[in-house]
């Protein structure tokens, strides 16, 4: 599943929350909980990088803002990760994710 994500990045197509939601859901359905959680971490890392670029943009108006895409439907990715952890019997992980999920 990460091959598709890597290809998107190579083509300079930023994935959004729906992309990550689908990726994490597929991993969870295949019983690959660690891979599903990796998908969530990847999404959060992307979001953090976008926030840093956005902050730089605000400081320097010479930087293009065209590649800054908000992660729409991010809640779906969190829900898929919680679901994957729960199905694998990793209830503490599921609860931690639920507590960390943006409200």
PDB file of C-alpha atoms in Angstrom:
ATOM      1  CA  UNK A   1       0.000   0.000   0.000  1.00  0.00           C
ATOM      2  CA  UNK A   2       2.865   2.414   0.654  1.00  0.00           C
ATOM      3  CA  UNK A   3       4.071   2.057  -2.935  1.00  0.00           C
ATOM      4  CA  UNK A   4       1.051   4.088  -4.058  1.00  0.00           C
ATOM      5  CA  UNK A   5       1.808   6.739  -1.435  1.00  0.00           C
ATOM      6  CA  UNK A   6       5.447   6.889  -2.543  1.00  0.00           C
ATOM      7  CA  UNK A   7       4.376   7.259  -6.171  1.00  0.00           C
ATOM      8  CA  UNK A   8       2.089  10.149  -5.230  1.00  0.00           C
ATOM      9  CA  UNK A   9       4.976  11.863  -3.464  1.00  0.00           C
ATOM     10  CA  UNK A  10       7.285  11.301  -6.448  1.00  0.00           C
ATOM     11  CA  UNK A  11       4.704  12.956  -8.706  1.00  0.00           C
ATOM     12  CA  UNK A  12       4.385  15.835  -6.244  1.00  0.00           C
ATOM     13  CA  UNK A  13       0.753  14.942  -5.465  1.00  0.00           C
ATOM     14  CA  UNK A  14       0.237  15.507  -1.752  1.00  0.00           C
ATOM     15  CA  UNK A  15      -1.956  12.825  -0.148  1.00  0.00           C
ATOM     16  CA  UNK A  16      -4.883  14.023   1.940  1.00  0.00           C
ATOM     17  CA  UNK A  17      -6.809  12.531   4.842  1.00  0.00           C
ATOM     18  CA  UNK A  18      -8.914  10.347   2.533  1.00  0.00           C
ATOM     19  CA  UNK A  19      -5.772   8.876   0.984  1.00  0.00           C
ATOM     20  CA  UNK A  20      -4.389   8.036   4.403  1.00  0.00           C
ATOM     21  CA  UNK A  21      -7.760   6.752   5.571  1.00  0.00           C
ATOM     22  CA  UNK A  22      -7.892   4.266   2.676  1.00  0.00           C
ATOM     23  CA  UNK A  23      -4.265   3.215   3.222  1.00  0.00           C
ATOM     24  CA  UNK A  24      -4.728   2.670   6.959  1.00  0.00           C
ATOM     25  CA  UNK A  25      -8.049   0.874   6.440  1.00  0.00           C
ATOM     26  CA  UNK A  26      -6.512  -1.582   3.954  1.00  0.00           C
ATOM     27  CA  UNK A  27      -3.661  -2.328   6.349  1.00  0.00           C
ATOM     28  CA  UNK A  28      -6.100  -2.870   9.216  1.00  0.00           C
ATOM     29  CA  UNK A  29      -8.337  -5.167   7.158  1.00  0.00           C
ATOM     30  CA  UNK A  30      -5.294  -7.270   6.249  1.00  0.00           C
ATOM     31  CA  UNK A  31      -4.304  -7.588   9.909  1.00  0.00           C
ATOM     32  CA  UNK A  32      -1.232  -5.383   9.436  1.00  0.00           C
ATOM     33  CA  UNK A  33      -1.803  -3.200  12.498  1.00  0.00           C
ATOM     34  CA  UNK A  34       1.785  -1.974  12.748  1.00  0.00           C
ATOM     35  CA  UNK A  35       1.659  -0.931   9.106  1.00  0.00           C
ATOM     36  CA  UNK A  36      -1.653   0.855   9.733  1.00  0.00           C
ATOM     37  CA  UNK A  37      -0.083   2.767  12.613  1.00  0.00           C
ATOM     38  CA  UNK A  38       2.885   3.596  10.398  1.00  0.00           C
ATOM     39  CA  UNK A  39       0.407   5.135   7.959  1.00  0.00           C
ATOM     40  CA  UNK A  40      -1.013   7.330  10.717  1.00  0.00           C
ATOM     41  CA  UNK A  41       2.483   8.397  11.795  1.00  0.00           C
ATOM     42  CA  UNK A  42       3.321   9.219   8.166  1.00  0.00           C
ATOM     43  CA  UNK A  43       0.201  11.371   7.914  1.00  0.00           C
ATOM     44  CA  UNK A  44       1.043  13.203  11.131  1.00  0.00           C
ATOM     45  CA  UNK A  45       4.605  13.806   9.938  1.00  0.00           C
ATOM     46  CA  UNK A  46       3.265  15.245   6.659  1.00  0.00           C
ATOM     47  CA  UNK A  47       0.866  17.461   8.569  1.00  0.00           C
ATOM     48  CA  UNK A  48       3.691  18.730  10.781  1.00  0.00           C
ATOM     49  CA  UNK A  49       5.880  19.472   7.746  1.00  0.00           C
ATOM     50  CA  UNK A  50       3.005  21.349   6.095  1.00  0.00           C
ATOM     51  CA  UNK A  51       2.502  23.392   9.252  1.00  0.00           C
ATOM     52  CA  UNK A  52       6.199  24.297   9.307  1.00  0.00           C
ATOM     53  CA  UNK A  53       6.088  25.341   5.638  1.00  0.00           C
ATOM     54  CA  UNK A  54       2.952  27.351   6.301  1.00  0.00           C
ATOM     55  CA  UNK A  55       4.708  29.153   9.144  1.00  0.00           C
ATOM     56  CA  UNK A  56       7.671  29.883   6.861  1.00  0.00           C
ATOM     57  CA  UNK A  57       5.269  31.187   4.199  1.00  0.00           C
ATOM     58  CA  UNK A  58       3.768  33.611   6.644  1.00  0.00           C
ATOM     59  CA  UNK A  59       7.241  34.908   7.498  1.00  0.00           C
ATOM     60  CA  UNK A  60       8.477  35.144   3.914  1.00  0.00           C
ATOM     61  CA  UNK A  61       5.898  35.987   1.279  1.00  0.00           C
ATOM     62  CA  UNK A  62       8.361  35.031  -1.467  1.00  0.00           C
ATOM     63  CA  UNK A  63       7.709  31.324  -0.783  1.00  0.00           C
ATOM     64  CA  UNK A  64       4.980  29.757  -2.904  1.00  0.00           C
ATOM     65  CA  UNK A  65       1.965  28.441  -0.988  1.00  0.00           C
ATOM     66  CA  UNK A  66       0.708  26.267  -3.880  1.00  0.00           C
ATOM     67  CA  UNK A  67       1.848  22.937  -2.391  1.00  0.00           C
ATOM     68  CA  UNK A  68       0.229  23.468   1.005  1.00  0.00           C
ATOM     69  CA  UNK A  69      -2.805  21.204   1.024  1.00  0.00           C
ATOM     70  CA  UNK A  70      -4.739  20.703   4.254  1.00  0.00           C
ATOM     71  CA  UNK A  71      -5.441  17.115   5.207  1.00  0.00           C
ATOM     72  CA  UNK A  72      -9.157  16.953   4.548  1.00  0.00           C
ATOM     73  CA  UNK A  73     -11.058  14.101   6.195  1.00  0.00           C
ATOM     74  CA  UNK A  74      -8.216  13.452   8.595  1.00  0.00           C
ATOM     75  CA  UNK A  75     -10.670  12.012  11.113  1.00  0.00           C
ATOM     76  CA  UNK A  76     -11.198   9.011   8.819  1.00  0.00           C
ATOM     77  CA  UNK A  77      -7.512   8.108   9.097  1.00  0.00           C
ATOM     78  CA  UNK A  78      -7.650   8.300  12.880  1.00  0.00           C
ATOM     79  CA  UNK A  79     -10.815   6.181  12.929  1.00  0.00           C
ATOM     80  CA  UNK A  80      -9.245   3.559  10.646  1.00  0.00           C
ATOM     81  CA  UNK A  81      -6.161   3.373  12.893  1.00  0.00           C
ATOM     82  CA  UNK A  82      -8.306   3.014  16.026  1.00  0.00           C
ATOM     83  CA  UNK A  83     -10.333   0.309  14.275  1.00  0.00           C
ATOM     84  CA  UNK A  84      -7.178  -1.562  13.198  1.00  0.00           C
ATOM     85  CA  UNK A  85      -5.779  -1.497  16.736  1.00  0.00           C
ATOM     86  CA  UNK A  86      -9.090  -2.648  18.227  1.00  0.00           C
ATOM     87  CA  UNK A  87      -9.486  -5.528  15.767  1.00  0.00           C
ATOM     88  CA  UNK A  88      -5.984  -6.699  16.666  1.00  0.00           C
ATOM     89  CA  UNK A  89      -6.846  -6.703  20.366  1.00  0.00           C
ATOM     90  CA  UNK A  90      -4.570  -3.744  21.041  1.00  0.00           C
ATOM     91  CA  UNK A  91      -7.138  -1.964  23.146  1.00  0.00           C
ATOM     92  CA  UNK A  92      -4.688   0.257  25.031  1.00  0.00           C
ATOM     93  CA  UNK A  93      -3.316   1.512  21.715  1.00  0.00           C
ATOM     94  CA  UNK A  94      -6.843   2.140  20.445  1.00  0.00           C
ATOM     95  CA  UNK A  95      -7.687   4.117  23.576  1.00  0.00           C
ATOM     96  CA  UNK A  96      -4.473   6.171  23.355  1.00  0.00           C
ATOM     97  CA  UNK A  97      -5.242   6.992  19.727  1.00  0.00           C
ATOM     98  CA  UNK A  98      -8.768   7.992  20.601  1.00  0.00           C
ATOM     99  CA  UNK A  99      -7.469  10.290  23.345  1.00  0.00           C
ATOM    100  CA  UNK A 100      -4.863  11.825  21.012  1.00  0.00           C
ATOM    101  CA  UNK A 101      -7.254  12.300  18.078  1.00  0.00           C
ATOM    102  CA  UNK A 102      -7.966  15.984  17.379  1.00  0.00           C
ATOM    103  CA  UNK A 103     -11.432  16.979  18.514  1.00  0.00           C
TER     104      UNK A 103
END
